[in-house]
Short mmCIF file of C-alpha atoms and ligand atoms in Angstrom, two decimals:
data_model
loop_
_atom_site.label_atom_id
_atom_site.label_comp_id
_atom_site.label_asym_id
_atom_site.label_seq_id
_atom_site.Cartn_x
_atom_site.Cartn_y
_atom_site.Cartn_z
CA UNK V 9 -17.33 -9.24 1.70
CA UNK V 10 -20.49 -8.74 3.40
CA UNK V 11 -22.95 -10.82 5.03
CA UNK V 12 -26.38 -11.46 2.87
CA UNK V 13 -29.62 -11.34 3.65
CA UNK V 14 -29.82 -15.18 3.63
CA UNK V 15 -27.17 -15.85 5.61
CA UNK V 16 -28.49 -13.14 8.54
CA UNK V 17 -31.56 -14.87 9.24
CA UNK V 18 -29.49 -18.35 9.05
CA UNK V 19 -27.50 -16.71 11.64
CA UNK V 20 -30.41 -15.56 13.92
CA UNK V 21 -31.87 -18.72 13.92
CA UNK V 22 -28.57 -20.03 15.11
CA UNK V 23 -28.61 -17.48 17.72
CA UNK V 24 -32.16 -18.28 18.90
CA UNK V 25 -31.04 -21.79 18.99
CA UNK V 26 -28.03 -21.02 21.13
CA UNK V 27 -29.99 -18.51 23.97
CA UNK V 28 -32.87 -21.55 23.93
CA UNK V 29 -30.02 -24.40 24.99
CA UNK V 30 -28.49 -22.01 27.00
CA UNK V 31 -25.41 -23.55 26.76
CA UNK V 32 -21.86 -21.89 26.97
CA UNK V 33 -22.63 -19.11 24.13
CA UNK V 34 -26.19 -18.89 24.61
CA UNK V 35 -25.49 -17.60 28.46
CA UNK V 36 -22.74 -15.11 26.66
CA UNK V 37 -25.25 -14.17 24.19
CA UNK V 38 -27.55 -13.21 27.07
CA UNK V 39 -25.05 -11.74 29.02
CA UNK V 40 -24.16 -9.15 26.09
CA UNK V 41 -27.83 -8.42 25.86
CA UNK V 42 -28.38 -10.40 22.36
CA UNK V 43 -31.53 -11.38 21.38
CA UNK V 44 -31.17 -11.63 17.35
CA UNK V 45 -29.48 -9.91 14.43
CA UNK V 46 -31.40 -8.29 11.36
CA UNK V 47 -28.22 -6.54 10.31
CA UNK V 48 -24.70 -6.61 9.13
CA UNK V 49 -24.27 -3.93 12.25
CA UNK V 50 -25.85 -6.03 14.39
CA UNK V 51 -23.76 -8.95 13.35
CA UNK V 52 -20.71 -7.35 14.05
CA UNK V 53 -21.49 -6.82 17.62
CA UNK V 54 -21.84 -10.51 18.28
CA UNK V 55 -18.87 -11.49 20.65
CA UNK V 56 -16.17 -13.41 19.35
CA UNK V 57 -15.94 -17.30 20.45
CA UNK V 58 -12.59 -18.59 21.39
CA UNK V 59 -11.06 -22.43 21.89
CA UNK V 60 -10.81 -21.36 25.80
CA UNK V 61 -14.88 -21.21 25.39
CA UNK V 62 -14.61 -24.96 24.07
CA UNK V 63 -12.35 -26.02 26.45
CA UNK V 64 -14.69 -24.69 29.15
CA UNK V 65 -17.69 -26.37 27.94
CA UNK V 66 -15.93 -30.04 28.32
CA UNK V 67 -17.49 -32.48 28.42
CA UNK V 68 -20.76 -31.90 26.63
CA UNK V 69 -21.63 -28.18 27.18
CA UNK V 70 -21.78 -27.49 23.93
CA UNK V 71 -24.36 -29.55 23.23
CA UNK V 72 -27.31 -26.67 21.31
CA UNK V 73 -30.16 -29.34 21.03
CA UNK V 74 -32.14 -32.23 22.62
CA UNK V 75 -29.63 -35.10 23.26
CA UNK V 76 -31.66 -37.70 21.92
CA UNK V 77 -30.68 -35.90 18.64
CA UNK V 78 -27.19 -36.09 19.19
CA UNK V 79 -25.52 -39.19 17.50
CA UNK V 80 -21.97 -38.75 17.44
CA UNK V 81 -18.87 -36.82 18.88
CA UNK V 82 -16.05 -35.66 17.77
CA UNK V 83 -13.00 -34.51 19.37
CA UNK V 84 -9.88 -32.30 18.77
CA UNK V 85 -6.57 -33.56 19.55
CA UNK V 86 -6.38 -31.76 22.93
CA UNK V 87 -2.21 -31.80 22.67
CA UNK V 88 -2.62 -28.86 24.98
CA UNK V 89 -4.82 -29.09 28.10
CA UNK V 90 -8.43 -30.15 28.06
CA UNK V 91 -9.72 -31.65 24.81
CA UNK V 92 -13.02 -30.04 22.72
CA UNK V 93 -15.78 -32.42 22.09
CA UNK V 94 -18.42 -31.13 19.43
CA UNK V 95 -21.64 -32.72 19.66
CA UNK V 96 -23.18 -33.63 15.96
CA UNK V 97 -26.70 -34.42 15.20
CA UNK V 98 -27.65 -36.81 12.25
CA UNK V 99 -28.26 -33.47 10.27
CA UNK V 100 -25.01 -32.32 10.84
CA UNK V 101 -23.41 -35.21 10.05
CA UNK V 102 -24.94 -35.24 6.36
CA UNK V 103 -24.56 -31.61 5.59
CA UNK V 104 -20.67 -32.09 6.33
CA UNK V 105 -20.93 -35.10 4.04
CA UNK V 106 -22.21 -32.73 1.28
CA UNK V 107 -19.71 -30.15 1.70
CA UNK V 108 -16.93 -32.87 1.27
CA UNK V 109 -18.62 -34.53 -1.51
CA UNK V 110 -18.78 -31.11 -3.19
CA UNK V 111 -15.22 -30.50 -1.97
CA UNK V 112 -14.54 -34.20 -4.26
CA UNK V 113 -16.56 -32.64 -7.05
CA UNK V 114 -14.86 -29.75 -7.38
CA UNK V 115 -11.11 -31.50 -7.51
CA UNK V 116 -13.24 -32.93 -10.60
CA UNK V 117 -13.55 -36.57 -8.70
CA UNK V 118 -16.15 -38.97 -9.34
CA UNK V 119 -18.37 -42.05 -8.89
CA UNK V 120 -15.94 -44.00 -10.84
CA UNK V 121 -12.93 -43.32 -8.84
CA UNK V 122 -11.03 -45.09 -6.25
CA UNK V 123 -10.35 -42.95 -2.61
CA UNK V 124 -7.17 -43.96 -0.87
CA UNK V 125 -8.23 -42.40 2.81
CA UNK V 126 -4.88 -42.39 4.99
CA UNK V 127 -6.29 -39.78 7.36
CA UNK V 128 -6.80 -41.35 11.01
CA UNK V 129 -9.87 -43.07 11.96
CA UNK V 130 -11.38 -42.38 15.14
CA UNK V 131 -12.17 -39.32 17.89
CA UNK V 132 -11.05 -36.60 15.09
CA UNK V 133 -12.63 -35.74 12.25
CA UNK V 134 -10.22 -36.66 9.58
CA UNK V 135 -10.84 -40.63 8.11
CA UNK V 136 -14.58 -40.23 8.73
CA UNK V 137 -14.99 -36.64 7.17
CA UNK V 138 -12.73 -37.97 3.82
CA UNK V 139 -14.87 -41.32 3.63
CA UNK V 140 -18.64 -39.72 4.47
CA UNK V 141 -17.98 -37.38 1.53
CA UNK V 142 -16.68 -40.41 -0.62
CA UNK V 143 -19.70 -42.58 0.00
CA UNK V 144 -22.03 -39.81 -0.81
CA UNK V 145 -20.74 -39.09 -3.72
CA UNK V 146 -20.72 -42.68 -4.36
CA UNK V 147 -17.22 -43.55 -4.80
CA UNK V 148 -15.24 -46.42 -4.10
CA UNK V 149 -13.68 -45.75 -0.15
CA UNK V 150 -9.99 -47.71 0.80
CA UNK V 151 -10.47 -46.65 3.90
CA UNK V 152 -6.28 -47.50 4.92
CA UNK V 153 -6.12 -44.66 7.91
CA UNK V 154 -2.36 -43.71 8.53
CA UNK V 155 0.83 -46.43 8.97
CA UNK V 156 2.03 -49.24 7.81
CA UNK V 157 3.76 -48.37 4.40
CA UNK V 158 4.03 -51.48 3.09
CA UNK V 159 0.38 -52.50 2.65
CA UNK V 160 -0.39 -49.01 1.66
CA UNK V 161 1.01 -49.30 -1.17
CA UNK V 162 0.31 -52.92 -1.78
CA UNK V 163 -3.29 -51.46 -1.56
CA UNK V 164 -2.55 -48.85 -3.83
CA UNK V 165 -1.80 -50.80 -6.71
CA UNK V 166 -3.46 -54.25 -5.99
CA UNK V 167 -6.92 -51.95 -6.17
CA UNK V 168 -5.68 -49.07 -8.58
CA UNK V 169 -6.56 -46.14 -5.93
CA UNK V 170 -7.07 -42.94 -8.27
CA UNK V 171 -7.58 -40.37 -5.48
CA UNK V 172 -5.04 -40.21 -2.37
CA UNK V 173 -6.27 -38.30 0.70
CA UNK V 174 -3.02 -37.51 3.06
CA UNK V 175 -1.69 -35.32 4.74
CA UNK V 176 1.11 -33.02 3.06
CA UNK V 177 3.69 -34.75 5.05
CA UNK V 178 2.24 -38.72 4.66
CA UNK V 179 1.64 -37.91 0.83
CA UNK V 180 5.24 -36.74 0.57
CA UNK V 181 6.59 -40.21 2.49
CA UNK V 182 4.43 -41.97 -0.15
CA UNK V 183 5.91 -40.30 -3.11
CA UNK V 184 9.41 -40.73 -1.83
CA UNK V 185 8.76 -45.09 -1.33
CA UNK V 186 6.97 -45.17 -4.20
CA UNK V 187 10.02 -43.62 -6.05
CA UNK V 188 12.59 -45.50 -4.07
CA UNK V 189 10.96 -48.87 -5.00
CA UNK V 190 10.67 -47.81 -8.13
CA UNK V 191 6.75 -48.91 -8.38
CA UNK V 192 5.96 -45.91 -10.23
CA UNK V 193 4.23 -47.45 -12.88
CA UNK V 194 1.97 -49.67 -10.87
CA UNK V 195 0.64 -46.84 -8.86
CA UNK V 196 -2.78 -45.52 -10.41
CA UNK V 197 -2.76 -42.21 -8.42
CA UNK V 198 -4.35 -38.71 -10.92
CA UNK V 199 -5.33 -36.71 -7.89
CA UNK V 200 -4.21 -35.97 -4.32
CA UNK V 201 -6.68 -34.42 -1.58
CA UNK V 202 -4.64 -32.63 1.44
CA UNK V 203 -5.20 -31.51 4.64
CA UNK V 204 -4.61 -28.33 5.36
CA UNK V 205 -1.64 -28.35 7.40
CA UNK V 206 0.70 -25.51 6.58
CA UNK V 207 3.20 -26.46 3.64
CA UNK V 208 5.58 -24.59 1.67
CA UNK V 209 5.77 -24.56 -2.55
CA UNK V 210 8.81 -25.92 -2.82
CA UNK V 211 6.83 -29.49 -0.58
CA UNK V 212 4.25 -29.31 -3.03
CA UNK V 213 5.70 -29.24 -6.18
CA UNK V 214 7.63 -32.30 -5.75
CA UNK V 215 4.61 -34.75 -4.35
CA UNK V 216 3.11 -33.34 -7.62
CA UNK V 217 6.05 -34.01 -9.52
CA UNK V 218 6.76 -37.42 -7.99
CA UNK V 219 3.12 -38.83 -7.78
CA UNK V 220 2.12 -37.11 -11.40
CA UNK V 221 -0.49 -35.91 -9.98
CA UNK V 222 -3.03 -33.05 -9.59
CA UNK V 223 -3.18 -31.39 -5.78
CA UNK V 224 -6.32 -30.09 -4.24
CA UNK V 225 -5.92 -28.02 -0.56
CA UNK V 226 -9.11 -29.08 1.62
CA UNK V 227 -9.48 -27.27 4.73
CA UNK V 228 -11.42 -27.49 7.45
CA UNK V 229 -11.70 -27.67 11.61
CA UNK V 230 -12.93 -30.08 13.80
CA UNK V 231 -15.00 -26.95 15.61
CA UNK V 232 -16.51 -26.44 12.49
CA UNK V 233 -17.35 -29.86 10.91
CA UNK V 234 -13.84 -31.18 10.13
CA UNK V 235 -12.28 -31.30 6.74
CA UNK V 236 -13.88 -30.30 3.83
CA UNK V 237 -15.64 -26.86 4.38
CA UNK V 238 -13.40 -25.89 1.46
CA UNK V 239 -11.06 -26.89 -1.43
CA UNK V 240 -9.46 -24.95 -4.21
CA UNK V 241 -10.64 -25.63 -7.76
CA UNK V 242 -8.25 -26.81 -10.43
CA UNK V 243 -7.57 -22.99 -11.71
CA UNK V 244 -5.64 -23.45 -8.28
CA UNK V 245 -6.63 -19.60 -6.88
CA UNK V 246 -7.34 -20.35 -3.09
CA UNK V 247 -9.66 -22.83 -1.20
CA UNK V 248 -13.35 -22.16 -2.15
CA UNK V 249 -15.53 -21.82 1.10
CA UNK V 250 -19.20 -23.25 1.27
CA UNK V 251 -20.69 -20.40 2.18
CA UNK V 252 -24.15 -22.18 2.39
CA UNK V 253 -23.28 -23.77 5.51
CA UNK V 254 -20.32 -21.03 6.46
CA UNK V 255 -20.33 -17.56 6.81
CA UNK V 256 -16.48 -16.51 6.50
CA UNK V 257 -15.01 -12.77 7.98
CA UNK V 258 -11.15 -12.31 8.20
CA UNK V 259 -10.15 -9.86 10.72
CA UNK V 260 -7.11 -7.66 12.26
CA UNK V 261 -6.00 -10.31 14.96
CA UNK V 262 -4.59 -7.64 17.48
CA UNK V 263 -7.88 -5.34 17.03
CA UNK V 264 -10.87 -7.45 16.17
CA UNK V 265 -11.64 -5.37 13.26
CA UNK V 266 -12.81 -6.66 9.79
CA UNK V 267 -10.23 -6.06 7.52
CA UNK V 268 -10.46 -5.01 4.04
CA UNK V 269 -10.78 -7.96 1.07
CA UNK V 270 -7.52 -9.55 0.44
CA UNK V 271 -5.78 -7.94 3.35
CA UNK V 272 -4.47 -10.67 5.50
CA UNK V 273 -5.81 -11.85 8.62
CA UNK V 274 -7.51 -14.13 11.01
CA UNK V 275 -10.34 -16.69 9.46
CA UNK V 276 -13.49 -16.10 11.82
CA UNK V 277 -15.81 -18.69 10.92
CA UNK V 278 -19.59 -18.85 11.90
CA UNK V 279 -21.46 -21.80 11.42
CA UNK V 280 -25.22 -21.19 9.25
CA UNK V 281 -27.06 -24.17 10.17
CA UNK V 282 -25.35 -26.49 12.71
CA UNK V 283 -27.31 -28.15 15.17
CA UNK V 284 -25.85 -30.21 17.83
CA UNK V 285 -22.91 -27.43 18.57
CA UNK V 286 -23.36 -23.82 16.43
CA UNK V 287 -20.61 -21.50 16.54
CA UNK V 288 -21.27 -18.02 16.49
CA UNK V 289 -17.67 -16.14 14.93
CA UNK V 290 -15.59 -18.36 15.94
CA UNK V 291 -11.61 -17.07 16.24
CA UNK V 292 -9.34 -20.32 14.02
CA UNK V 293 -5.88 -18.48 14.66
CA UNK V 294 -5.43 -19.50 11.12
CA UNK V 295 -3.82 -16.53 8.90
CA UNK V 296 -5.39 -16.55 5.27
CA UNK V 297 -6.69 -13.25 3.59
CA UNK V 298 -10.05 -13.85 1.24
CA UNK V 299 -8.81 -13.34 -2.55
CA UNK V 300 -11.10 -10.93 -3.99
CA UNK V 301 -13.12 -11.03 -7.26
CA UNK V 302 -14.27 -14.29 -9.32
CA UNK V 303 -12.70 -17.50 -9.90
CA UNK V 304 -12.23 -18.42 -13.47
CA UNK V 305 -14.50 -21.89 -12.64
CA UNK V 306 -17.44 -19.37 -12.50
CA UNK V 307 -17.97 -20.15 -8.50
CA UNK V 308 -19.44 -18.01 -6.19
CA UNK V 309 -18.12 -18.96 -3.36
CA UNK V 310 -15.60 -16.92 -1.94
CA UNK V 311 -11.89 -17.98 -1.54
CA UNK V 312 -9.02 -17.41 0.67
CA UNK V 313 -5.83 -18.31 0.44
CA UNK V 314 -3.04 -20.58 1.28
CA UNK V 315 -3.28 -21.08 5.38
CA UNK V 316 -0.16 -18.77 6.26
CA UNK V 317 0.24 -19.75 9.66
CA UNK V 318 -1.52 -19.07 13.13
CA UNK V 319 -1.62 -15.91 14.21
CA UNK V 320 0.27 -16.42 16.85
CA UNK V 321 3.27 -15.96 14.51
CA UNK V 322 2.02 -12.55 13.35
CA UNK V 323 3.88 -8.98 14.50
CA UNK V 324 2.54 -5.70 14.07
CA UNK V 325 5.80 -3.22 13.16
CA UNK V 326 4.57 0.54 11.87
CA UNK V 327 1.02 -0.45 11.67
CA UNK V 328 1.28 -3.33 9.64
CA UNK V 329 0.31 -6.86 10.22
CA UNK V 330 3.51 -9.19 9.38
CA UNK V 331 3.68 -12.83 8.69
CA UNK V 332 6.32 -14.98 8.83
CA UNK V 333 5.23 -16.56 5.35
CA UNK V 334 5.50 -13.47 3.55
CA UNK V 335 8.98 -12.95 4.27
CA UNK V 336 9.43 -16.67 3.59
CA UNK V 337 7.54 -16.09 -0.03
CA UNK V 338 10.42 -13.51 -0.94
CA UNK V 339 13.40 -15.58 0.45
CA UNK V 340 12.01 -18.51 -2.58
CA UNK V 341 12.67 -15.49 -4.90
CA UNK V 342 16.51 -16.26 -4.45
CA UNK V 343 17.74 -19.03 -5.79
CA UNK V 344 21.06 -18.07 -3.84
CA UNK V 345 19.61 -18.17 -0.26
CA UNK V 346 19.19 -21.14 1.66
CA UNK V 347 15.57 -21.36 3.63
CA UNK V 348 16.71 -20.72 7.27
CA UNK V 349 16.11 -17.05 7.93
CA UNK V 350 15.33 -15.01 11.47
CA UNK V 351 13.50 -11.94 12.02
CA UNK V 352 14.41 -10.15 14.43
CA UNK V 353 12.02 -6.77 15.37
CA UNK V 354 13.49 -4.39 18.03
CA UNK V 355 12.62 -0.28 18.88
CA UNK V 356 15.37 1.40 18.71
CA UNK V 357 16.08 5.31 18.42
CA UNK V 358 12.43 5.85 18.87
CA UNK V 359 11.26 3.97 15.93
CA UNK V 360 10.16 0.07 15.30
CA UNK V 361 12.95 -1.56 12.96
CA UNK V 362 12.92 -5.25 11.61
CA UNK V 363 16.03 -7.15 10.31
CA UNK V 364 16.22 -10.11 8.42
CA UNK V 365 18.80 -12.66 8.59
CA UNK V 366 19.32 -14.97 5.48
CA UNK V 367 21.73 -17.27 4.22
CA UNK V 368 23.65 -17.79 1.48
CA UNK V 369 26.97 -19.22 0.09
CA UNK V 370 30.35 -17.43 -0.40
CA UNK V 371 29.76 -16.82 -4.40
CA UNK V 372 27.52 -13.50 -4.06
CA UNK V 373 28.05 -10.16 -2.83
CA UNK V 374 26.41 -10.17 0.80
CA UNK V 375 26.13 -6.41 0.35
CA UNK V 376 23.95 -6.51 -3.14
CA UNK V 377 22.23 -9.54 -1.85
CA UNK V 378 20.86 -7.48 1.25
CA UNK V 379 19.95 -4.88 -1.08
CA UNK V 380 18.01 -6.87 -3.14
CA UNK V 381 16.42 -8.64 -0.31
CA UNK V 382 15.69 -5.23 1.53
CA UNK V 383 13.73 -4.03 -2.10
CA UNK V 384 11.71 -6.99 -2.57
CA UNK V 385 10.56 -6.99 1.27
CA UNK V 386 9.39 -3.33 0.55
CA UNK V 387 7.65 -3.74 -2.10
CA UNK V 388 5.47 -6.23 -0.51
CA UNK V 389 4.91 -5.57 2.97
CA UNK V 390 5.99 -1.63 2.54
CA UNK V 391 8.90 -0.42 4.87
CA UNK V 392 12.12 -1.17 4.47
CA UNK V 393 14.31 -3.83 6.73
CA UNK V 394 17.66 -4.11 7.55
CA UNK V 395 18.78 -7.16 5.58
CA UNK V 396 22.06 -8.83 7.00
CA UNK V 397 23.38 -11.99 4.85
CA UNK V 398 25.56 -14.28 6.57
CA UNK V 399 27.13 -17.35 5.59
CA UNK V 400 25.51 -20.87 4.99
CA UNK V 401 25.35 -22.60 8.05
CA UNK V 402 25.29 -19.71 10.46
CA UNK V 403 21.75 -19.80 11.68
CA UNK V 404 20.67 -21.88 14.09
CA UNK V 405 18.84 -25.63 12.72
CA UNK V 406 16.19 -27.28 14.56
CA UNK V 407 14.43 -30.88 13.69
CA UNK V 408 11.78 -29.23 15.32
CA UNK V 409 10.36 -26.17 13.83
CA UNK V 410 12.61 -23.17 14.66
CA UNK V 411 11.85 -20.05 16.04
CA UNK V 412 12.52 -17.40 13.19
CA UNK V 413 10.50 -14.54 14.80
CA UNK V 414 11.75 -12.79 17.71
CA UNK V 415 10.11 -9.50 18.92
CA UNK V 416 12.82 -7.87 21.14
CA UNK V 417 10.58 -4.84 21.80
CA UNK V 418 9.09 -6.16 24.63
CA UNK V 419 12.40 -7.74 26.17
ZN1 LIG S 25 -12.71 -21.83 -8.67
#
């Protein structure tokens, strides 16, 4: 993908606007000797932005414009060390609302429908991205935020919500209650709309199955917006990103470089026409690859896909960028493994070598199984690991998430 013509000058008034506030990446900007871009070469000199940048700019030195134009904050969760506040101006806040009532639009919702908004209210930029988009598209909002099962669902069918906007896990806790109180037929529910916190298949296929219900992925950052600078269509190839307001790169994580159309990757994101807090390629740590050629819906905007972790989780072996989800997306090939598995990447005799643990029960041959495993793996990351199968039970479970990837090169 390459940027267009359009999109440079958005980008070089964004950068003007930056070295004028001289706030955090303006003074970077100067500091690299920046003064504008009126190339795709030129673009790819720009320095990358990181959270650390954020983080250093707390409170409000992010802030790109007069603060009289500022009229909101947001914030991210800040679970680890200082918090990130992004400054919005009014303009900002309606061209997010257009990107999320296009994001509605495209899951094929409506004035006529009914949205269920369990996303929390408040500093972040979940409830209030789902329910600006909602009221500009003129839909009915139930604005519910998260908790408190009971009058969810009371909610739910006293008002006939249509659309449900959760998160993978709250949508899945709803589909289970609504099954176990066996209310199925009072719930109203044709579409969900979920964040895009990482979720497996097997997760999705049974809120579908259990709500009846079509599933759009939004995604989105609070750095950028919030929720809803994207959304897959219902041909259901990848999230479709507004490139109007986004310009999208994916790139090698370890080396910075742009890497080639559905290769996988980091999503750098740089915002086109932000006011209150541009960001100029800004690093997500999310892993996603951009799926090439068109969507069947006829849409120009580009895709990527499925979120397939942070790449944090990623290891380089022989040259090649691994993720933990690709491994995980040939373990669902076997019906006979269970889906606890460890990978374990060590040097040894000169070379990088990767095994793979998996599980499965006493009624296959472990030695064919590793085989089989070992083939698949091959043929879709290209080298060969050393599959070992052990018996159900032997790996390690965590309630929290467990660490499958361990890179013993370094040890
Ligand atoms: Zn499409």
């Amino acid at each position: 993908m390459h940027i267009s013509e359009e999109q440079l000058k958005q980008v070089n008034t964004q950068i003007q606007r930056l070295i004028k506030a001289d706030n955090f990446y303006g003074k970077k900007l100067k500091e690299a000797g920046i003064s504008g871009v009126s190339s795709e070469e030129d673009f790819l000199k720009l320095p990358f932005s990181q959270k650390q940048d954020l983080r250093d700019a707390y409170p409000l030195g992010l802030m790109a414009t007069d603060e009289k134009d500022i009229v909101r904050i947001h914030s991210s969760s800040g679970t680890t060390g200082t918090p990130v506040i992004i400054p919005y101006t009014q303009k900002d806040v309606d061209d997010w609302g257009k990107m999320f009532k296009r994001c509605y639009e495209f899951a094929g919702i409506t004035n006529e429908d009914r949205i269920h908004i369990t996303p929390g209210y408040g500093l972040w930029t979940a409830g209030i991205g789902f329910q600006n988009g909602c009221e500009m598209l003129g839909a009915m909002a139930v604005p519910m935020g998260p908790g408190n099962t009971d009058k969810q669902l009371q909610m739910m069918m006293d008002l006939k919500s249509t659309v449900l906007c959760a998160t993978s896990s709250y949508a899945l806790l709803l589909a289970e209650e609504i099954e176990k109180r066996g209310i199925a037929d009072k719930i109203h529910l044709k579409k969900g709309v979920i964040g895009s916190e990482r979720w497996g298949e097997k997760m999705r296929k049974r809120i579908k199955n259990e709500l009846g219900i079509e599933l759009y992925d939004i995604y989105g950052l609070t750095e950028i917006y919030g929720p809803g600078i994207g959304i897959n269509c219902k041909y259901e190839t990848g999230m479709h990103i507004w490139d109007d307001y986004i310009y999208l790169e994916i790139i090698d994580p370890e080396t910075g470089e742009i890497v080639p159309d559905g290769e996988w990757g980091e999503i750098v994101l740089t915002t086109l026409v932000k006011e209150g807090a541009p960001l100029i390629r800004y690093r997500t740590h999310d892993i996603s690859r951009i799926l090439p050629g068109e969507c069947p819906c006829g849409s120009k905007h580009p895709r990527i896909d499925v979120i397939a972790g942070r790449s944090d989780d990623m290891v380089k072996i022989k040259g090649v960028n691994v993720f933990p989800k690709q491994i995980e997306e040939v373990l669902a090939l076997f019906p006979e493994l269970s889906s606890e598995y460890q990978i374990h990447i060590s040097h040894l005799d000169g070379k990088d070598t990767m095994r793979i643990y998996v599980e499965t029960n006493g009624s296959v041959d472990f030695l064919e199984m590793a085989k089989k495993v070992a083939l698949k793996v091959k043929s879709k990351i290209g080298f060969t690991p050393l599959v070992k199968v052990v018996e159900l039970g032997v790996l390690p479970r965590s309630e929290k998430k467990s660490k499958r990837v361990f890179d013993e090169r370094y040890e």
